[in-house]
Tab-separated table of C-alpha atoms in Angstrom:
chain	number	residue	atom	x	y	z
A	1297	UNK	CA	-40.254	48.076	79.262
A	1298	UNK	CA	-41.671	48.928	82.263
A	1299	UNK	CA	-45.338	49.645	84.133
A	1300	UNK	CA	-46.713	52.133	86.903
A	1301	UNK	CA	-49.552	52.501	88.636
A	1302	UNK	CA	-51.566	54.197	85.539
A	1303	UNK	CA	-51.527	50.571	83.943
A	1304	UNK	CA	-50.203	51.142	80.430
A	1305	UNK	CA	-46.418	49.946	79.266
A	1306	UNK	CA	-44.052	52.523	78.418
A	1307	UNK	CA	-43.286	51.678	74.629
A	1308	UNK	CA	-39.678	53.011	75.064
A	1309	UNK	CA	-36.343	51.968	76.180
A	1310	UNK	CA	-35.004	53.880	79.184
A	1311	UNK	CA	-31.665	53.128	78.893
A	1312	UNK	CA	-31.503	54.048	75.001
A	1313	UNK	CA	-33.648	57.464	74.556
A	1314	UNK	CA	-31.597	59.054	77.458
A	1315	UNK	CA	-28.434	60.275	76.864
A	1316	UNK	CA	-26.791	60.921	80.243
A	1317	UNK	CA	-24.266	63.004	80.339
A	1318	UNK	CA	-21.202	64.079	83.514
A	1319	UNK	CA	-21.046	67.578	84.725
A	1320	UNK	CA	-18.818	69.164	86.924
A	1321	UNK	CA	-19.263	69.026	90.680
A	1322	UNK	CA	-20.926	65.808	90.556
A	1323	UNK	CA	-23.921	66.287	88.396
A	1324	UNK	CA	-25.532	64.865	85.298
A	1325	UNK	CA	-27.595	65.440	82.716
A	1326	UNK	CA	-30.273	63.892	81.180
A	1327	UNK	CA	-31.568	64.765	77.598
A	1328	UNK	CA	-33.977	63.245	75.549
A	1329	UNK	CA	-37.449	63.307	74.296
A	1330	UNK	CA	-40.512	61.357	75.259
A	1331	UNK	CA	-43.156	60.543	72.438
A	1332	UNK	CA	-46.235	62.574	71.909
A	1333	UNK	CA	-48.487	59.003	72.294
A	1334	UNK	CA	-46.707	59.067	76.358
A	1335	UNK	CA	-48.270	62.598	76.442
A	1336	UNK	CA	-51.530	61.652	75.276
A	1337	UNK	CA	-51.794	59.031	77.914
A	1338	UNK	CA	-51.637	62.072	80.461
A	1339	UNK	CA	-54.225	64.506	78.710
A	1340	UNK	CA	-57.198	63.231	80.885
A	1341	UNK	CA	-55.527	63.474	83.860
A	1342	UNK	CA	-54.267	66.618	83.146
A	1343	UNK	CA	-57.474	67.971	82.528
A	1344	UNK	CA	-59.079	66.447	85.645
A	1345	UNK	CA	-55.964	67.875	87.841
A	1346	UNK	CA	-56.240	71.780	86.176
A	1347	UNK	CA	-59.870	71.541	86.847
A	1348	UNK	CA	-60.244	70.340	90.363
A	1349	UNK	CA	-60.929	73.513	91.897
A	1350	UNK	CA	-62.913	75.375	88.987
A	1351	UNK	CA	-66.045	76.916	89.832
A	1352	UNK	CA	-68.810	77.670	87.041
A	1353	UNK	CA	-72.517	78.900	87.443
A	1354	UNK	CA	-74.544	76.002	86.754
A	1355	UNK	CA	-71.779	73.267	87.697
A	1356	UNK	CA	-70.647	71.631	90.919
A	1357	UNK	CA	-66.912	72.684	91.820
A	1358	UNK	CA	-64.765	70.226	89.823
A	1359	UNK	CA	-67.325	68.879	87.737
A	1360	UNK	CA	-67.012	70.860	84.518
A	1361	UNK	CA	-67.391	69.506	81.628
A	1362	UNK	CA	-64.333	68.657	79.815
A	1363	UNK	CA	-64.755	70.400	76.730
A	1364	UNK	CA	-65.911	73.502	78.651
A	1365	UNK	CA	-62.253	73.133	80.621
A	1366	UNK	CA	-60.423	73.263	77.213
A	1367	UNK	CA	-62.002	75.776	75.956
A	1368	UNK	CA	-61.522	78.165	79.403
A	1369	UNK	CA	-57.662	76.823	79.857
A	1370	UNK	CA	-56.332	76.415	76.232
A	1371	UNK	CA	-54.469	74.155	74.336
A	1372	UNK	CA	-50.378	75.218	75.712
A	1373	UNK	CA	-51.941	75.190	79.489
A	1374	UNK	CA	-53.653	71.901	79.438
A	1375	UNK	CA	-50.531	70.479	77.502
A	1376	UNK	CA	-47.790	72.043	80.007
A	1377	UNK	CA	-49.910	70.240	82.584
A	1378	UNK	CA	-49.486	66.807	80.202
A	1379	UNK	CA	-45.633	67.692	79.699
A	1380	UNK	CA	-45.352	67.570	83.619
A	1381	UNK	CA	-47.147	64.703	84.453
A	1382	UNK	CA	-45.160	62.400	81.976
A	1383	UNK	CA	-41.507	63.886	83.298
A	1384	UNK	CA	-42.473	63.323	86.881
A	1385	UNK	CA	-43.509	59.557	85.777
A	1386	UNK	CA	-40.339	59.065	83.734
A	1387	UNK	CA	-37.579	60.571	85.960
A	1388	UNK	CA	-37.622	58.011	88.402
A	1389	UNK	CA	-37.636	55.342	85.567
A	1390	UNK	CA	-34.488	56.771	84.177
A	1391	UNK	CA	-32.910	57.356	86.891
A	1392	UNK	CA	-33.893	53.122	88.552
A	1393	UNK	CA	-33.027	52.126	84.168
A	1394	UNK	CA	-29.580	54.260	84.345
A	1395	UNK	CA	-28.576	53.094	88.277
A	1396	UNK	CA	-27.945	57.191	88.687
A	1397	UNK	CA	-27.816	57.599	92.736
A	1398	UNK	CA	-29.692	61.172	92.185
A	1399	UNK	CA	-29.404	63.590	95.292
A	1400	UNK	CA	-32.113	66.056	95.648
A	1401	UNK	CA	-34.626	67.818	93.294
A	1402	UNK	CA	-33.552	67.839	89.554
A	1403	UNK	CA	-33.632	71.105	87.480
A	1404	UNK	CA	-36.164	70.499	84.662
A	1405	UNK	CA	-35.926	72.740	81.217
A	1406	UNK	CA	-38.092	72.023	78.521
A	1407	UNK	CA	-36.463	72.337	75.379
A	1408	UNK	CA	-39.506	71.495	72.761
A	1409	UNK	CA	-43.056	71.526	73.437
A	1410	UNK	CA	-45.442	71.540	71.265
A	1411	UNK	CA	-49.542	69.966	70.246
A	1412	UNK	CA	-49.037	66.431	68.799
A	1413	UNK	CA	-45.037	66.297	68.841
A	1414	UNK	CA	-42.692	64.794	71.215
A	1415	UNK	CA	-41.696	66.675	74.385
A	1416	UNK	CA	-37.979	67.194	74.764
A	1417	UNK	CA	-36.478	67.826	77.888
A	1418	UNK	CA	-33.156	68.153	79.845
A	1419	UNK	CA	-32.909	67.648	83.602
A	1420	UNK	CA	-29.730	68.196	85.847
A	1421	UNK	CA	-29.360	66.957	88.999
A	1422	UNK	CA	-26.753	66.284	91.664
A	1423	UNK	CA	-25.268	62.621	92.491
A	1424	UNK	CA	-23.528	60.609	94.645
A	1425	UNK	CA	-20.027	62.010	94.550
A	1426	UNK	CA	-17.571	59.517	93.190
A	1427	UNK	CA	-14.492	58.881	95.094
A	1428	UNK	CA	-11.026	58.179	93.027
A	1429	UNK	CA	-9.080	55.952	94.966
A	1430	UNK	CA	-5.506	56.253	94.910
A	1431	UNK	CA	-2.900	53.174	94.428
A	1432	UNK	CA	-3.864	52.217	98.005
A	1433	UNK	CA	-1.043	49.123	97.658
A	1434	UNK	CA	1.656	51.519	96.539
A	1435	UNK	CA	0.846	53.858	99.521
A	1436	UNK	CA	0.974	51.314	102.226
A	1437	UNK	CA	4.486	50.168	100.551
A	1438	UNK	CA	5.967	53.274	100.850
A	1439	UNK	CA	4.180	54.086	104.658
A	1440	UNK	CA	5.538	50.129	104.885
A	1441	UNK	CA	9.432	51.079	104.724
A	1442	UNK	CA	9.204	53.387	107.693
A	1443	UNK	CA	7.211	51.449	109.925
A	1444	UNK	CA	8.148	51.308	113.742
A	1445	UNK	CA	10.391	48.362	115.238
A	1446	UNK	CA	7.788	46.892	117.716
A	1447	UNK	CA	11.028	45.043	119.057
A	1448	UNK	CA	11.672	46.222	122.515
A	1449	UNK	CA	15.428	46.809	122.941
A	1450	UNK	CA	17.670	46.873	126.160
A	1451	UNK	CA	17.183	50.363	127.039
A	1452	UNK	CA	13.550	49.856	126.938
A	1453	UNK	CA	13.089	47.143	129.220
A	1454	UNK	CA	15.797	48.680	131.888
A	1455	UNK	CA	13.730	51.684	132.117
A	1456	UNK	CA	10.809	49.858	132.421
A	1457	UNK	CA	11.936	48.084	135.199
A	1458	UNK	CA	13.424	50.521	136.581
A	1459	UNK	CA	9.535	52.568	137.123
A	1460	UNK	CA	8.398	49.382	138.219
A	1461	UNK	CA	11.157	49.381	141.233
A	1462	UNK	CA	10.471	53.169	141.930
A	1463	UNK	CA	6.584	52.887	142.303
A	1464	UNK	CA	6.797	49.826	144.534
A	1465	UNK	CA	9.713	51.264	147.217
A	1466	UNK	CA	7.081	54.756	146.879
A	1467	UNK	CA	3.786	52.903	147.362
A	1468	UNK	CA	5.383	51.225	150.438
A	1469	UNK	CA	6.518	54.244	152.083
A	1470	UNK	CA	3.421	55.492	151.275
A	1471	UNK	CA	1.915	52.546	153.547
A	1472	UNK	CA	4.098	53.325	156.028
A	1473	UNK	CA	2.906	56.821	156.663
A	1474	UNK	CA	-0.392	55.958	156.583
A	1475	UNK	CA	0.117	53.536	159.624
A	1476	UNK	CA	-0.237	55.715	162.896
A	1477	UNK	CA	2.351	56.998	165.335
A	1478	UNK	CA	4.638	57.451	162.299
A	1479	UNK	CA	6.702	60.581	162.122
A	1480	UNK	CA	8.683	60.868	159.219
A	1481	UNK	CA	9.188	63.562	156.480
A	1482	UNK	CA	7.031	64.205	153.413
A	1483	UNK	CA	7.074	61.658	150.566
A	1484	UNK	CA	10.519	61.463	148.228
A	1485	UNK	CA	8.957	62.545	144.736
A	1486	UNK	CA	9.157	59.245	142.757
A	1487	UNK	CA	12.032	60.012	140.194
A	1488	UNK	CA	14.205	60.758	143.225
A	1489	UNK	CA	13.982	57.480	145.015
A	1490	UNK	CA	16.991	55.678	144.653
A	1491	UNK	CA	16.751	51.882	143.349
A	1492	UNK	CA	17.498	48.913	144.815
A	1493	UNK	CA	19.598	46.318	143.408
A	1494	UNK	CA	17.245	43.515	141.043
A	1495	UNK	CA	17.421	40.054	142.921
A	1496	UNK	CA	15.706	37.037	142.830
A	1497	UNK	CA	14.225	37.868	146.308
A	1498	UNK	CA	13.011	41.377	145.481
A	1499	UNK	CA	11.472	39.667	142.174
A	1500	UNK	CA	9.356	37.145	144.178
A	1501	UNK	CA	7.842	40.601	146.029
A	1502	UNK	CA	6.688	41.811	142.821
A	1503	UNK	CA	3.642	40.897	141.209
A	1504	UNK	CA	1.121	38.120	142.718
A	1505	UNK	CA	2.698	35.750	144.549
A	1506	UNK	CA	4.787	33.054	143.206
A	1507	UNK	CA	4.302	35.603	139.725
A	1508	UNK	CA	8.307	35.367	139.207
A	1509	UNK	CA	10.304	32.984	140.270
A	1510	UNK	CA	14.109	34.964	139.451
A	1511	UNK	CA	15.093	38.007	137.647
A	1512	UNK	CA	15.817	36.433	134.425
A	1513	UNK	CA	11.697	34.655	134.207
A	1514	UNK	CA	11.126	38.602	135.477
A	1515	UNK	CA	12.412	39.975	132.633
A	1516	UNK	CA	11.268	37.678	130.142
A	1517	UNK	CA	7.803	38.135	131.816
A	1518	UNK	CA	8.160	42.057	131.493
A	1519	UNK	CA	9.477	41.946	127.977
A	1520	UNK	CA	6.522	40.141	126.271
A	1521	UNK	CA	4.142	42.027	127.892
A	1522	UNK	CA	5.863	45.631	126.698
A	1523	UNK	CA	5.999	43.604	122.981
A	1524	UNK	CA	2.570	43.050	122.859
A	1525	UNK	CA	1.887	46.733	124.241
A	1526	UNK	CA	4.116	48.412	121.916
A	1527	UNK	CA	2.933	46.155	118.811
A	1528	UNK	CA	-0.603	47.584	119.218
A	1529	UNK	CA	0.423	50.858	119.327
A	1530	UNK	CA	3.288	50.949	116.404
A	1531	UNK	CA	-0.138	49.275	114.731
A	1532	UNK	CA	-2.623	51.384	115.450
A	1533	UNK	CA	-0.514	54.900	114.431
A	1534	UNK	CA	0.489	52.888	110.837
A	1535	UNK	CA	-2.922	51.974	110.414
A	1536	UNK	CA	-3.368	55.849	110.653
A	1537	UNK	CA	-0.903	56.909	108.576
A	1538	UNK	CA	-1.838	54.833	105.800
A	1539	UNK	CA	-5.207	55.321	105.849
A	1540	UNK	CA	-4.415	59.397	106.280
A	1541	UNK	CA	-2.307	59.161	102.664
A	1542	UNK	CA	-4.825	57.548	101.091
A	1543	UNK	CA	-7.370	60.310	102.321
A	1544	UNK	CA	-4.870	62.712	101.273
A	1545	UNK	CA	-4.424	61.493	97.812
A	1546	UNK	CA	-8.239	60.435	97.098
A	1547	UNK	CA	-10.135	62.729	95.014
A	1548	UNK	CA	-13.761	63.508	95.535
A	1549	UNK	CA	-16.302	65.952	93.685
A	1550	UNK	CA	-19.034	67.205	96.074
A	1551	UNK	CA	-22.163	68.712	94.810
A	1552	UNK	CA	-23.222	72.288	96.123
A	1553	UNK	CA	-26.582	70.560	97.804
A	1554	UNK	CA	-23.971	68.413	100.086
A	1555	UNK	CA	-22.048	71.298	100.891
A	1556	UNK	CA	-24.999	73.659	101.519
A	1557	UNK	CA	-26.716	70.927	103.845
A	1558	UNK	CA	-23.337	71.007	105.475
A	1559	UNK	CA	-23.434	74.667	106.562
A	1560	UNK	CA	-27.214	74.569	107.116
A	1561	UNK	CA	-26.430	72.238	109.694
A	1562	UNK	CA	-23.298	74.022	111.083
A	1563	UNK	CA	-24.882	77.236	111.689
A	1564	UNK	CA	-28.232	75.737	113.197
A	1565	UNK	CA	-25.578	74.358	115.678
A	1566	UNK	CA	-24.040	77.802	116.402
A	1567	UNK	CA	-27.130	79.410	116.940
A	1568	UNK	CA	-28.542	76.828	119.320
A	1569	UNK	CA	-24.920	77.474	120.605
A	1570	UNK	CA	-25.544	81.096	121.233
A	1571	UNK	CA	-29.313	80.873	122.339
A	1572	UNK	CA	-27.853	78.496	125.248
A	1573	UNK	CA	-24.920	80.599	126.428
């Protein structure tokens, strides 16, 4: 049971005289009837809406009586006005009764109408699309087995270090030229620059001062920092596959009115595109 605004109950149950129904690309339907006492409750309203702008001689402009109204609009007008009025009151009770996440306008067919009989109706109209997840925890398994070694191994580190040793003997040279009354020849291209020997003095010239105290504390140094670097990328690219095979295997109906929105929007873009170039 439930009110609105017009103050009387609805003597019906929303969730029983519906029958909703699934259609493809993420519609449903909704069929029933609503009782002819629902319509009655609308006739004087009805009457008062159809004759708001009616002009007779002798009469202000919607102030005709209502007999006179009847009798100029006829019984199946004034009651298609009724039938209306009581499906644009009870759609959004059905819908807030059923929990149906409607998108859009509905498409309303009546299917019976008549004087002193329930009106039956269907009305279809586009939802929230439903997503089917996959077996998310069997997907990351799989994804799981081939996951990247964030270990760094030997090679790693010696090349590492190795770029390290190259950039500082080329940023020093660099300094060098830049100090005046130096003559020398253009600057070795970094891979070419031949490199020195790893000691515990060239270590302590690396880094801030007093950074490293030998090679081996500059290698240990060196070889959690690349760890934690390569952890967050081997991370971030799973994360990506994993969530790309779910996407991948997820099914989702979209309604036309999604799709259509879509475009709308994508070709306002290219023509504001073109107008600007």
């Amino acid at each position: 049971m439930s009110t609105h605004s017009h103050n009387h109950s609805h003597n019906i149950d929303f969730k029983t005289a519906f029958t909703i129904t699934k259609e493809p690309n993420s519609h449903i339907k909704i069929t029933g009837e609503i009782p002819y006492e629902e319509l009655a409750h609308e006739r004087a309203g009805a009457i008062k809406s159809l004759g708001k702008n009616v002009e007779l001689d002798g009469f202000r402009k919607g102030h005709v009586p209502e007999s006179i109204l009847v009798q100029r609009f006829g019984e199946m007008v004034i009651l298609s006005e009724m039938a209306e009025r009581a499906i644009s009151h009870f759609y959004p009770h059905i819908l807030e009764e059923n929990a149906i996440e409607a998108i859009g306008y509905p498409k309303i067919e009546i299917t019976k109408i008549a004087p002193n009989n329930p009106l039956g109706f269907t009305a279809l109209v586009a939802v929230i699309p439903e997503v089917t997840l996959p077996d998310y925890k069997e997907i990351a398994n799989v994804v799981n087995k081939s996951k990247n070694t964030t270990d760094i191994s030997e090679e790693e580190l010696e090349s590492k270090i190795k770029e390290i040793l190259r950039q500082k003997i080329a940023y020093e040279r660099l300094q060098k030229k830049a100090q005046p009354n130096e003559t020398t020849d253009l600057p070795t291209p970094e891979a070419e620059i031949e490199v020195p020997d790893l000691t515990d003095d060239f270590v302590k010239t690396l880094g801030q001062p007093g950074q490293f105290n030998d090679v081996a504390d500059f290698k240990t140094k060196l070889r959690a920092h690349l760890e934690i670097e390569k952890k967050q990328e081997v991370n971030s690219e799973h994360r990506a596959k994993i969530t790309d095979a779910i996407i991948t295997a997820a099914t989702i109906e979209l309604p036309q009115i999604l799709i259509d929105s879509e475009l709308n929007q994508m070709f306002g873009q290219m023509e504001e595109d073109l107008k600007r170039s």
